[in-house]
Amino acid sequence: IVRFSVLMMMVRVLVAVCVAVVALVSASVSVSGAEVVELTADSWDDEMMKGVWAVEFYGPKCGHCKKLKPNWDALAKRVEDEGLNLFVGKYDATKDASVPRRLNAYPWPSIKIVGKRGRKVKHMSNSRDIHKADGVDKVLKFARKYFAKQIDAKKDEL
């Protein structure tokens, strides 16, 4: 009986430690709040109503797409840190090709800057080079070329 109670106490402590670790990891993940939004054909129209988007069309097995991921995440973080009015999304073109087909989003990765309501779409050439060190700057420069007024406006001005 004594061994069983000691064992149960150790299990409780272990569970408490696990819960604390999970809470700590969850808190650290959500601190930045910066996220790349996973877009789908079903969500596309509603999401495009929100404002200007930088969208990466990708294939999960594509090597160039995998190289791009760290910079695409960094772009979302930078947009948030600078308070820019730019949404950062990604679209798995292997799940539903209707949107990529309509926007001619090939080869992968294909980066498009999409204006509010999807009215204006600009294709960023050399998308495969965005994984390089200056990739985030290149995407922001390209997006501002066409949508600077919307991207740099203060949130209450829109």
PDB file of C-alpha atoms in Angstrom:
ATOM      1  CA  ILE A   1       0.000   0.000   0.000  1.00  0.00           C
ATOM      2  CA  VAL A   2       2.848   2.392   0.800  1.00  0.00           C
ATOM      3  CA  ARG A   3       4.548   1.672  -2.518  1.00  0.00           C
ATOM      4  CA  PHE A   4       1.294   2.216  -4.372  1.00  0.00           C
ATOM      5  CA  SER A   5       0.726   5.641  -2.737  1.00  0.00           C
ATOM      6  CA  VAL A   6       4.293   6.692  -3.506  1.00  0.00           C
ATOM      7  CA  LEU A   7       3.807   5.569  -7.095  1.00  0.00           C
ATOM      8  CA  MET A   8       0.516   7.494  -7.359  1.00  0.00           C
ATOM      9  CA  MET A   9       2.154  10.621  -5.941  1.00  0.00           C
ATOM     10  CA  MET A  10       4.949  10.334  -8.522  1.00  0.00           C
ATOM     11  CA  VAL A  11       2.382   9.952 -11.316  1.00  0.00           C
ATOM     12  CA  ARG A  12       0.556  13.095 -10.122  1.00  0.00           C
ATOM     13  CA  VAL A  13       3.811  15.055 -10.070  1.00  0.00           C
ATOM     14  CA  LEU A  14       4.699  13.808 -13.545  1.00  0.00           C
ATOM     15  CA  VAL A  15       1.267  14.780 -14.875  1.00  0.00           C
ATOM     16  CA  ALA A  16       1.574  18.238 -13.286  1.00  0.00           C
ATOM     17  CA  VAL A  17       5.008  18.728 -14.881  1.00  0.00           C
ATOM     18  CA  CYS A  18       3.674  17.640 -18.287  1.00  0.00           C
ATOM     19  CA  VAL A  19       0.748  20.063 -18.027  1.00  0.00           C
ATOM     20  CA  ALA A  20       3.125  22.880 -17.080  1.00  0.00           C
ATOM     21  CA  VAL A  21       5.416  22.109 -20.027  1.00  0.00           C
ATOM     22  CA  VAL A  22       2.499  22.022 -22.478  1.00  0.00           C
ATOM     23  CA  ALA A  23       1.207  25.354 -21.118  1.00  0.00           C
ATOM     24  CA  LEU A  24       4.657  26.910 -21.425  1.00  0.00           C
ATOM     25  CA  VAL A  25       5.131  25.677 -24.999  1.00  0.00           C
ATOM     26  CA  SER A  26       1.657  26.886 -25.977  1.00  0.00           C
ATOM     27  CA  ALA A  27       2.342  30.310 -24.494  1.00  0.00           C
ATOM     28  CA  SER A  28       5.649  30.656 -26.321  1.00  0.00           C
ATOM     29  CA  VAL A  29       4.072  29.670 -29.639  1.00  0.00           C
ATOM     30  CA  SER A  30       1.291  32.221 -29.375  1.00  0.00           C
ATOM     31  CA  VAL A  31       3.437  35.103 -28.108  1.00  0.00           C
ATOM     32  CA  SER A  32       4.187  36.396 -31.588  1.00  0.00           C
ATOM     33  CA  GLY A  33       0.680  35.853 -32.901  1.00  0.00           C
ATOM     34  CA  ALA A  34       2.176  36.041 -36.382  1.00  0.00           C
ATOM     35  CA  GLU A  35       0.772  33.331 -38.529  1.00  0.00           C
ATOM     36  CA  VAL A  36       0.598  32.239 -42.091  1.00  0.00           C
ATOM     37  CA  VAL A  37      -3.061  31.581 -42.861  1.00  0.00           C
ATOM     38  CA  GLU A  38      -3.848  28.292 -44.585  1.00  0.00           C
ATOM     39  CA  LEU A  39      -6.157  29.242 -47.449  1.00  0.00           C
ATOM     40  CA  THR A  40      -8.504  26.873 -49.277  1.00  0.00           C
ATOM     41  CA  ALA A  41     -10.902  27.149 -52.191  1.00  0.00           C
ATOM     42  CA  ASP A  42     -13.764  27.307 -49.681  1.00  0.00           C
ATOM     43  CA  SER A  43     -12.208  30.134 -47.649  1.00  0.00           C
ATOM     44  CA  TRP A  44     -10.666  32.089 -50.538  1.00  0.00           C
ATOM     45  CA  ASP A  45     -13.420  34.613 -51.295  1.00  0.00           C
ATOM     46  CA  ASP A  46     -14.139  35.432 -47.637  1.00  0.00           C
ATOM     47  CA  GLU A  47     -10.459  35.818 -46.772  1.00  0.00           C
ATOM     48  CA  MET A  48      -9.750  38.062 -49.778  1.00  0.00           C
ATOM     49  CA  MET A  49     -12.402  40.509 -48.478  1.00  0.00           C
ATOM     50  CA  LYS A  50     -10.134  41.311 -45.516  1.00  0.00           C
ATOM     51  CA  GLY A  51      -7.494  43.244 -47.454  1.00  0.00           C
ATOM     52  CA  VAL A  52      -4.244  42.803 -49.384  1.00  0.00           C
ATOM     53  CA  TRP A  53      -2.686  39.330 -49.279  1.00  0.00           C
ATOM     54  CA  ALA A  54       0.709  37.836 -50.037  1.00  0.00           C
ATOM     55  CA  VAL A  55      -0.100  34.243 -51.001  1.00  0.00           C
ATOM     56  CA  GLU A  56       2.251  31.365 -51.627  1.00  0.00           C
ATOM     57  CA  PHE A  57       0.820  28.600 -53.783  1.00  0.00           C
ATOM     58  CA  TYR A  58       2.746  25.456 -52.973  1.00  0.00           C
ATOM     59  CA  GLY A  59       2.924  21.697 -53.087  1.00  0.00           C
ATOM     60  CA  PRO A  60       3.808  19.966 -49.811  1.00  0.00           C
ATOM     61  CA  LYS A  61       6.421  17.738 -51.488  1.00  0.00           C
ATOM     62  CA  CYS A  62       7.993  20.553 -53.531  1.00  0.00           C
ATOM     63  CA  GLY A  63      11.627  21.110 -52.542  1.00  0.00           C
ATOM     64  CA  HIS A  64      11.618  24.819 -53.445  1.00  0.00           C
ATOM     65  CA  CYS A  65       8.442  25.273 -51.386  1.00  0.00           C
ATOM     66  CA  LYS A  66      10.050  23.639 -48.366  1.00  0.00           C
ATOM     67  CA  LYS A  67      13.042  25.991 -48.666  1.00  0.00           C
ATOM     68  CA  LEU A  68      10.688  28.975 -48.767  1.00  0.00           C
ATOM     69  CA  LYS A  69       8.802  28.122 -45.554  1.00  0.00           C
ATOM     70  CA  PRO A  70      11.184  29.797 -43.035  1.00  0.00           C
ATOM     71  CA  ASN A  71      11.110  33.083 -44.971  1.00  0.00           C
ATOM     72  CA  TRP A  72       7.340  32.906 -45.432  1.00  0.00           C
ATOM     73  CA  ASP A  73       6.956  32.517 -41.664  1.00  0.00           C
ATOM     74  CA  ALA A  74       9.427  35.397 -41.177  1.00  0.00           C
ATOM     75  CA  LEU A  75       7.339  37.534 -43.533  1.00  0.00           C
ATOM     76  CA  ALA A  76       4.242  36.962 -41.375  1.00  0.00           C
ATOM     77  CA  LYS A  77       6.228  37.901 -38.250  1.00  0.00           C
ATOM     78  CA  ARG A  78       7.637  41.048 -39.853  1.00  0.00           C
ATOM     79  CA  VAL A  79       4.211  42.140 -41.102  1.00  0.00           C
ATOM     80  CA  GLU A  80       2.885  41.801 -37.575  1.00  0.00           C
ATOM     81  CA  ASP A  81       5.895  43.502 -35.939  1.00  0.00           C
ATOM     82  CA  GLU A  82       5.651  46.479 -38.290  1.00  0.00           C
ATOM     83  CA  GLY A  83       1.847  46.657 -38.050  1.00  0.00           C
ATOM     84  CA  LEU A  84       1.418  46.397 -41.807  1.00  0.00           C
ATOM     85  CA  ASN A  85      -1.980  45.865 -43.424  1.00  0.00           C
ATOM     86  CA  LEU A  86      -0.905  42.776 -45.289  1.00  0.00           C
ATOM     87  CA  PHE A  87      -2.165  39.258 -44.732  1.00  0.00           C
ATOM     88  CA  VAL A  88       0.199  36.355 -45.355  1.00  0.00           C
ATOM     89  CA  GLY A  89      -1.284  33.107 -46.604  1.00  0.00           C
ATOM     90  CA  LYS A  90      -0.436  29.827 -48.218  1.00  0.00           C
ATOM     91  CA  TYR A  91      -2.522  27.635 -50.487  1.00  0.00           C
ATOM     92  CA  ASP A  92      -1.872  23.922 -50.967  1.00  0.00           C
ATOM     93  CA  ALA A  93      -2.415  23.648 -54.709  1.00  0.00           C
ATOM     94  CA  THR A  94      -2.433  19.856 -54.570  1.00  0.00           C
ATOM     95  CA  LYS A  95      -5.675  19.755 -52.557  1.00  0.00           C
ATOM     96  CA  ASP A  96      -7.811  21.888 -54.873  1.00  0.00           C
ATOM     97  CA  ALA A  97      -6.438  23.402 -58.061  1.00  0.00           C
ATOM     98  CA  SER A  98      -9.404  25.677 -58.832  1.00  0.00           C
ATOM     99  CA  VAL A  99      -7.893  28.877 -57.391  1.00  0.00           C
ATOM    100  CA  PRO A 100      -4.320  28.261 -58.634  1.00  0.00           C
ATOM    101  CA  ARG A 101      -5.693  27.439 -62.088  1.00  0.00           C
ATOM    102  CA  ARG A 102      -7.762  30.648 -62.150  1.00  0.00           C
ATOM    103  CA  LEU A 103      -4.730  32.731 -61.101  1.00  0.00           C
ATOM    104  CA  ASN A 104      -2.217  30.788 -63.197  1.00  0.00           C
ATOM    105  CA  ALA A 105      -0.231  29.992 -60.054  1.00  0.00           C
ATOM    106  CA  TYR A 106       2.363  27.638 -61.522  1.00  0.00           C
ATOM    107  CA  PRO A 107       5.140  26.507 -61.173  1.00  0.00           C
ATOM    108  CA  TRP A 108       5.420  26.148 -57.400  1.00  0.00           C
ATOM    109  CA  PRO A 109       6.138  27.996 -55.331  1.00  0.00           C
ATOM    110  CA  SER A 110       4.157  30.734 -56.971  1.00  0.00           C
ATOM    111  CA  ILE A 111       3.726  33.996 -55.096  1.00  0.00           C
ATOM    112  CA  LYS A 112       0.839  36.313 -55.793  1.00  0.00           C
ATOM    113  CA  ILE A 113      -0.005  39.632 -54.196  1.00  0.00           C
ATOM    114  CA  VAL A 114      -3.775  39.853 -54.179  1.00  0.00           C
ATOM    115  CA  GLY A 115      -5.663  43.100 -53.656  1.00  0.00           C
ATOM    116  CA  LYS A 116      -8.731  43.414 -51.485  1.00  0.00           C
ATOM    117  CA  ARG A 117     -11.683  41.467 -52.868  1.00  0.00           C
ATOM    118  CA  GLY A 118      -9.236  39.751 -55.242  1.00  0.00           C
ATOM    119  CA  ARG A 119      -9.699  42.483 -57.841  1.00  0.00           C
ATOM    120  CA  LYS A 120      -6.036  43.015 -58.588  1.00  0.00           C
ATOM    121  CA  VAL A 121      -3.558  40.127 -58.670  1.00  0.00           C
ATOM    122  CA  LYS A 122       0.146  40.585 -59.264  1.00  0.00           C
ATOM    123  CA  HIS A 123       2.477  37.662 -59.921  1.00  0.00           C
ATOM    124  CA  MET A 124       5.904  37.839 -58.342  1.00  0.00           C
ATOM    125  CA  SER A 125       8.489  36.383 -60.706  1.00  0.00           C
ATOM    126  CA  ASN A 126      11.515  34.544 -59.331  1.00  0.00           C
ATOM    127  CA  SER A 127       9.440  33.062 -56.493  1.00  0.00           C
ATOM    128  CA  ARG A 128      12.020  30.329 -56.105  1.00  0.00           C
ATOM    129  CA  ASP A 129      14.590  32.894 -54.923  1.00  0.00           C
ATOM    130  CA  ILE A 130      12.517  34.126 -51.984  1.00  0.00           C
ATOM    131  CA  HIS A 131      14.160  31.556 -49.689  1.00  0.00           C
ATOM    132  CA  LYS A 132      17.387  33.598 -49.809  1.00  0.00           C
ATOM    133  CA  ALA A 133      18.389  36.047 -47.074  1.00  0.00           C
ATOM    134  CA  ASP A 134      16.748  39.088 -48.701  1.00  0.00           C
ATOM    135  CA  GLY A 135      13.544  37.226 -49.612  1.00  0.00           C
ATOM    136  CA  VAL A 136      11.277  38.942 -47.085  1.00  0.00           C
ATOM    137  CA  ASP A 137      12.461  42.378 -48.244  1.00  0.00           C
ATOM    138  CA  LYS A 138      11.829  41.408 -51.876  1.00  0.00           C
ATOM    139  CA  VAL A 139       8.244  40.332 -51.153  1.00  0.00           C
ATOM    140  CA  LEU A 140       7.467  43.519 -49.199  1.00  0.00           C
ATOM    141  CA  LYS A 141       9.051  45.712 -51.873  1.00  0.00           C
ATOM    142  CA  PHE A 142       7.029  43.966 -54.581  1.00  0.00           C
ATOM    143  CA  ALA A 143       3.777  44.213 -52.597  1.00  0.00           C
ATOM    144  CA  ARG A 144       4.342  47.915 -51.894  1.00  0.00           C
ATOM    145  CA  LYS A 145       5.004  48.556 -55.578  1.00  0.00           C
ATOM    146  CA  TYR A 146       1.313  47.922 -56.248  1.00  0.00           C
ATOM    147  CA  PHE A 147      -0.422  48.332 -52.886  1.00  0.00           C
ATOM    148  CA  ALA A 148       1.717  50.710 -50.775  1.00  0.00           C
ATOM    149  CA  LYS A 149      -1.191  52.949 -49.788  1.00  0.00           C
ATOM    150  CA  GLN A 150      -3.219  50.029 -48.398  1.00  0.00           C
ATOM    151  CA  ILE A 151      -0.283  48.168 -46.813  1.00  0.00           C
ATOM    152  CA  ASP A 152       1.249  51.165 -45.028  1.00  0.00           C
ATOM    153  CA  ALA A 153      -2.020  52.812 -43.921  1.00  0.00           C
ATOM    154  CA  LYS A 154      -2.763  52.842 -40.233  1.00  0.00           C
ATOM    155  CA  LYS A 155      -5.387  50.272 -39.335  1.00  0.00           C
ATOM    156  CA  ASP A 156      -7.934  52.950 -38.317  1.00  0.00           C
ATOM    157  CA  GLU A 157      -7.559  54.705 -41.704  1.00  0.00           C
ATOM    158  CA  LEU A 158      -8.940  51.768 -43.661  1.00  0.00           C
TER     159      LEU A 158
END
